[in-house]
mmCIF file of C-alpha atoms in Angstrom:
data_model
loop_
_atom_site.group_PDB
_atom_site.id
_atom_site.type_symbol
_atom_site.label_atom_id
_atom_site.label_comp_id
_atom_site.label_asym_id
_atom_site.label_seq_id
_atom_site.Cartn_x
_atom_site.Cartn_y
_atom_site.Cartn_z
ATOM 1 C CA LEU A 1 -6.174 -27.512 56.122
ATOM 2 C CA SER A 2 -7.491 -24.232 57.395
ATOM 3 C CA GLU A 3 -5.150 -23.862 60.087
ATOM 4 C CA ARG A 4 -2.022 -24.647 57.849
ATOM 5 C CA SER A 5 -3.388 -21.729 55.677
ATOM 6 C CA GLU A 6 -3.867 -19.442 58.501
ATOM 7 C CA LYS A 7 -0.146 -20.152 59.653
ATOM 8 C CA LEU A 8 1.282 -19.470 56.141
ATOM 9 C CA TYR A 9 -0.788 -16.202 55.844
ATOM 10 C CA HIS A 10 0.439 -15.038 59.151
ATOM 11 C CA ASP A 11 4.189 -16.189 58.456
ATOM 12 C CA SER A 12 3.703 -14.094 55.173
ATOM 13 C CA LYS A 13 3.124 -10.898 57.292
ATOM 14 C CA ILE A 14 6.070 -11.584 59.497
ATOM 15 C CA ALA A 15 8.289 -12.082 56.503
ATOM 16 C CA ILE A 16 6.963 -8.467 55.423
ATOM 17 C CA SER A 17 7.085 -6.881 58.645
ATOM 18 C CA ARG A 18 10.793 -7.720 58.647
ATOM 19 C CA LEU A 19 11.237 -6.086 55.258
ATOM 20 C CA LEU A 20 9.375 -2.717 56.360
ATOM 21 C CA ASN A 21 10.592 -2.934 59.977
ATOM 22 C CA CYS A 22 6.913 -2.876 61.328
ATOM 23 C CA ASN A 23 4.729 -5.195 63.368
ATOM 24 C CA ALA A 24 2.749 -8.029 61.318
ATOM 25 C CA SER A 25 -0.249 -6.605 62.831
ATOM 26 C CA GLU A 26 0.027 -3.417 61.104
ATOM 27 C CA ILE A 27 -0.105 -4.789 57.548
ATOM 28 C CA PHE A 28 -3.001 -5.363 55.570
ATOM 29 C CA TYR A 29 -3.003 -7.024 51.907
ATOM 30 C CA THR A 30 -4.696 -5.689 49.141
ATOM 31 C CA TYR A 31 -4.686 -6.187 45.404
ATOM 32 C CA ASN A 32 -2.101 -3.491 44.809
ATOM 33 C CA SER A 33 -0.944 0.006 45.842
ATOM 34 C CA THR A 34 -3.674 1.722 43.980
ATOM 35 C CA TYR A 35 -6.284 -0.371 45.913
ATOM 36 C CA ALA A 36 -4.462 0.367 49.294
ATOM 37 C CA ILE A 37 -4.472 4.043 48.498
ATOM 38 C CA ASN A 38 -8.343 3.987 47.662
ATOM 39 C CA ILE A 39 -8.939 1.972 51.019
ATOM 40 C CA ILE A 40 -7.024 4.680 53.031
ATOM 41 C CA ALA A 41 -8.351 7.672 51.211
ATOM 42 C CA TRP A 42 -12.065 6.288 51.560
ATOM 43 C CA GLY A 43 -11.204 5.636 55.355
ATOM 44 C CA LEU A 44 -10.040 9.423 55.759
ATOM 45 C CA VAL A 45 -13.418 10.625 54.012
ATOM 46 C CA ARG A 46 -15.469 8.074 55.643
ATOM 47 C CA SER A 47 -14.145 8.920 59.212
ATOM 48 C CA LYS A 48 -14.587 12.529 58.780
ATOM 49 C CA PHE A 49 -10.758 13.237 58.670
ATOM 50 C CA LEU A 50 -11.274 14.607 55.327
ATOM 51 C CA LYS A 51 -13.965 17.261 54.879
ATOM 52 C CA LYS A 52 -15.052 19.772 52.568
ATOM 53 C CA TRP A 53 -12.679 22.617 51.725
ATOM 54 C CA ASP A 54 -9.494 20.548 53.015
ATOM 55 C CA ALA A 55 -6.627 19.851 50.724
ATOM 56 C CA ILE A 56 -4.707 16.993 49.699
ATOM 57 C CA LEU A 57 -0.897 17.886 48.868
ATOM 58 C CA LEU A 58 0.754 15.280 46.357
ATOM 59 C CA GLY A 59 4.230 15.475 44.738
ATOM 60 C CA ILE A 60 4.167 16.432 41.040
ATOM 61 C CA TRP A 61 5.977 13.389 39.968
ATOM 62 C CA GLU A 62 3.444 11.202 41.464
ATOM 63 C CA HIS A 63 2.139 7.992 39.523
ATOM 64 C CA HIS A 64 -1.532 7.765 38.598
ATOM 65 C CA ALA A 65 -2.055 5.301 41.495
ATOM 66 C CA ASN A 66 -1.598 8.008 43.974
ATOM 67 C CA VAL A 67 -3.362 10.861 42.071
ATOM 68 C CA LEU A 68 -6.483 9.439 40.663
ATOM 69 C CA PRO A 69 -7.947 7.997 43.898
ATOM 70 C CA TRP A 70 -7.635 11.508 45.547
ATOM 71 C CA GLN A 71 -8.944 13.318 42.581
ATOM 72 C CA ILE A 72 -11.964 11.072 42.197
ATOM 73 C CA LEU A 73 -13.061 11.611 45.758
ATOM 74 C CA ALA A 74 -12.184 15.140 45.699
ATOM 75 C CA GLN A 75 -14.977 15.813 43.112
ATOM 76 C CA GLU A 76 -17.471 13.897 45.276
ATOM 77 C CA TYR A 77 -16.820 15.644 48.671
ATOM 78 C CA ASP A 78 -15.385 18.970 47.766
ATOM 79 C CA PHE A 79 -11.856 18.851 49.025
ATOM 80 C CA GLN A 80 -8.920 20.131 46.903
ATOM 81 C CA VAL A 81 -5.922 18.402 45.313
ATOM 82 C CA LYS A 82 -2.896 20.355 45.057
ATOM 83 C CA PHE A 83 0.707 19.331 43.520
ATOM 84 C CA PHE A 84 4.034 20.579 45.115
ATOM 85 C CA ASP A 85 6.654 21.013 42.437
ATOM 86 C CA ILE A 86 10.376 19.921 41.646
ATOM 87 C CA LYS A 87 13.315 21.782 40.359
ATOM 88 C CA ASP A 88 15.018 21.326 37.241
ATOM 89 C CA ASP A 89 17.433 18.813 38.889
ATOM 90 C CA TYR A 90 14.263 16.997 39.994
ATOM 91 C CA SER A 91 14.720 17.500 43.542
ATOM 92 C CA ILE A 92 11.841 18.894 45.807
ATOM 93 C CA ASP A 93 10.988 22.498 45.474
ATOM 94 C CA ARG A 94 11.094 23.063 49.192
ATOM 95 C CA ASP A 95 9.820 26.791 48.707
ATOM 96 C CA ASP A 96 6.812 25.501 46.594
ATOM 97 C CA PHE A 97 6.001 22.807 49.201
ATOM 98 C CA ALA A 98 6.192 25.390 52.286
ATOM 99 C CA GLN A 99 3.964 27.884 50.153
ATOM 100 C CA LYS A 100 1.372 25.118 49.487
ATOM 101 C CA TYR A 101 1.536 23.333 52.883
ATOM 102 C CA SER A 102 -1.246 25.312 54.595
ATOM 103 C CA GLU A 103 -3.604 24.909 57.530
ATOM 104 C CA ASN A 104 -6.337 23.279 55.231
ATOM 105 C CA VAL A 105 -3.767 20.504 54.072
ATOM 106 C CA LYS A 106 -4.915 17.413 55.645
ATOM 107 C CA VAL A 107 -3.082 14.799 53.655
ATOM 108 C CA VAL A 108 0.446 14.447 52.173
ATOM 109 C CA ALA A 109 1.132 11.808 49.882
ATOM 110 C CA CYS A 110 4.101 10.790 47.548
ATOM 111 C CA ASN A 111 6.278 8.263 46.159
ATOM 112 C CA HIS A 112 9.547 7.481 47.666
ATOM 113 C CA VAL A 113 11.088 6.582 44.128
ATOM 114 C CA SER A 114 9.441 8.135 41.236
ATOM 115 C CA ASN A 115 9.254 6.024 38.026
ATOM 116 C CA VAL A 116 8.819 9.208 35.984
ATOM 117 C CA THR A 117 12.087 10.935 37.446
ATOM 118 C CA TRP A 118 13.873 8.086 38.822
ATOM 119 C CA GLN A 119 14.738 10.227 41.881
ATOM 120 C CA ILE A 120 14.805 9.034 45.487
ATOM 121 C CA TYR A 121 13.007 11.386 47.395
ATOM 122 C CA ASP A 122 13.722 12.045 51.146
ATOM 123 C CA VAL A 123 10.339 11.243 52.625
ATOM 124 C CA LYS A 124 11.821 11.497 56.122
ATOM 125 C CA LYS A 125 12.482 15.046 55.570
ATOM 126 C CA ILE A 126 9.310 15.747 54.258
ATOM 127 C CA LYS A 127 7.505 13.989 57.289
ATOM 128 C CA GLN A 128 9.676 16.273 59.528
ATOM 129 C CA GLN A 129 7.996 19.363 57.680
ATOM 130 C CA LEU A 130 4.500 18.198 58.710
ATOM 131 C CA ARG A 131 2.134 19.231 61.454
ATOM 132 C CA ASP A 132 1.147 16.402 63.760
ATOM 133 C CA ASP A 133 -2.389 16.669 62.458
ATOM 134 C CA THR A 134 -1.187 15.795 58.785
ATOM 135 C CA PHE A 135 -1.897 12.310 57.629
ATOM 136 C CA PHE A 136 1.278 11.050 55.669
ATOM 137 C CA LEU A 137 1.007 8.470 52.998
ATOM 138 C CA VAL A 138 4.139 7.140 51.207
ATOM 139 C CA ASP A 139 4.162 5.041 48.187
ATOM 140 C CA TRP A 140 7.068 2.321 48.318
ATOM 141 C CA SER A 141 6.234 0.504 45.309
ATOM 142 C CA GLN A 142 9.277 1.602 42.997
ATOM 143 C CA SER A 143 11.353 1.016 46.271
ATOM 144 C CA VAL A 144 10.431 -2.129 47.807
ATOM 145 C CA PRO A 145 12.397 -4.405 45.491
ATOM 146 C CA HIS A 146 15.484 -2.259 45.809
ATOM 147 C CA LEU A 147 15.886 -0.527 49.104
ATOM 148 C CA SER A 148 15.555 -1.135 52.524
ATOM 149 C CA ILE A 149 12.810 0.602 54.750
ATOM 150 C CA ASP A 150 12.313 1.277 58.389
ATOM 151 C CA VAL A 151 8.752 2.685 58.789
ATOM 152 C CA GLY A 152 9.417 3.420 62.329
ATOM 153 C CA ASP A 153 12.357 5.763 61.265
ATOM 154 C CA ILE A 154 9.822 7.660 58.760
ATOM 155 C CA TRP A 155 7.034 7.582 61.035
ATOM 156 C CA CYS A 156 4.495 7.684 58.113
ATOM 157 C CA ASP A 157 0.864 7.018 58.602
ATOM 158 C CA ALA A 158 0.577 4.647 55.968
ATOM 159 C CA LEU A 159 3.076 3.007 53.448
ATOM 160 C CA VAL A 160 1.727 1.290 50.438
ATOM 161 C CA PHE A 161 3.449 -1.147 48.188
ATOM 162 C CA THR A 162 2.785 -3.537 45.025
ATOM 163 C CA GLY A 163 3.963 -7.129 45.016
ATOM 164 C CA HIS A 164 4.590 -7.384 41.227
ATOM 165 C CA LYS A 165 7.646 -5.113 41.818
ATOM 166 C CA MET A 166 8.997 -7.643 43.921
ATOM 167 C CA MET A 167 8.370 -10.584 41.629
ATOM 168 C CA ALA A 168 5.157 -11.644 42.971
ATOM 169 C CA TYR A 169 2.012 -12.191 41.362
ATOM 170 C CA THR A 170 -0.120 -9.535 39.995
ATOM 171 C CA GLY A 171 -2.810 -8.711 42.150
ATOM 172 C CA ILE A 172 -0.941 -8.489 45.505
ATOM 173 C CA GLY A 173 0.011 -5.477 47.322
ATOM 174 C CA GLY A 174 -0.445 -4.166 50.833
ATOM 175 C CA ALA A 175 -0.001 -1.240 53.265
#
């Protein structure tokens, strides 16, 4: 029974890796995208990647799943959460992003598709604007049931998703 369970678990990671175009060993399962972001955020704090006076830069359109984990940790560890804006047509305000993306920004995190604006944001273009020392997290939860992804093409450091958007049970997600 344990061998069969292990095979099913591994096979599920192979199926997800095909969906994301990544290695099965790069996937870890969580309860949902919020939980995945919490694990990643805590890891960045505990590893001392994020320190006092650093900043996190988020899109203004973010779902609370990608805002609250950073805000809670920022209060406790004295780093700053900043938001870059969008224009009236809901496209990214590149000037605002450039102005707010300073040397103290260590993490940029954003949704690929907003459940607020319904825009599809060019996360690859965002990645191209980042320094090599910036951690880039993409929330793919709204995209995963509808759009294909090539994680290797985006070169994000972490991509999170929730299973219930793909008709899975509630309480299943991953990064």
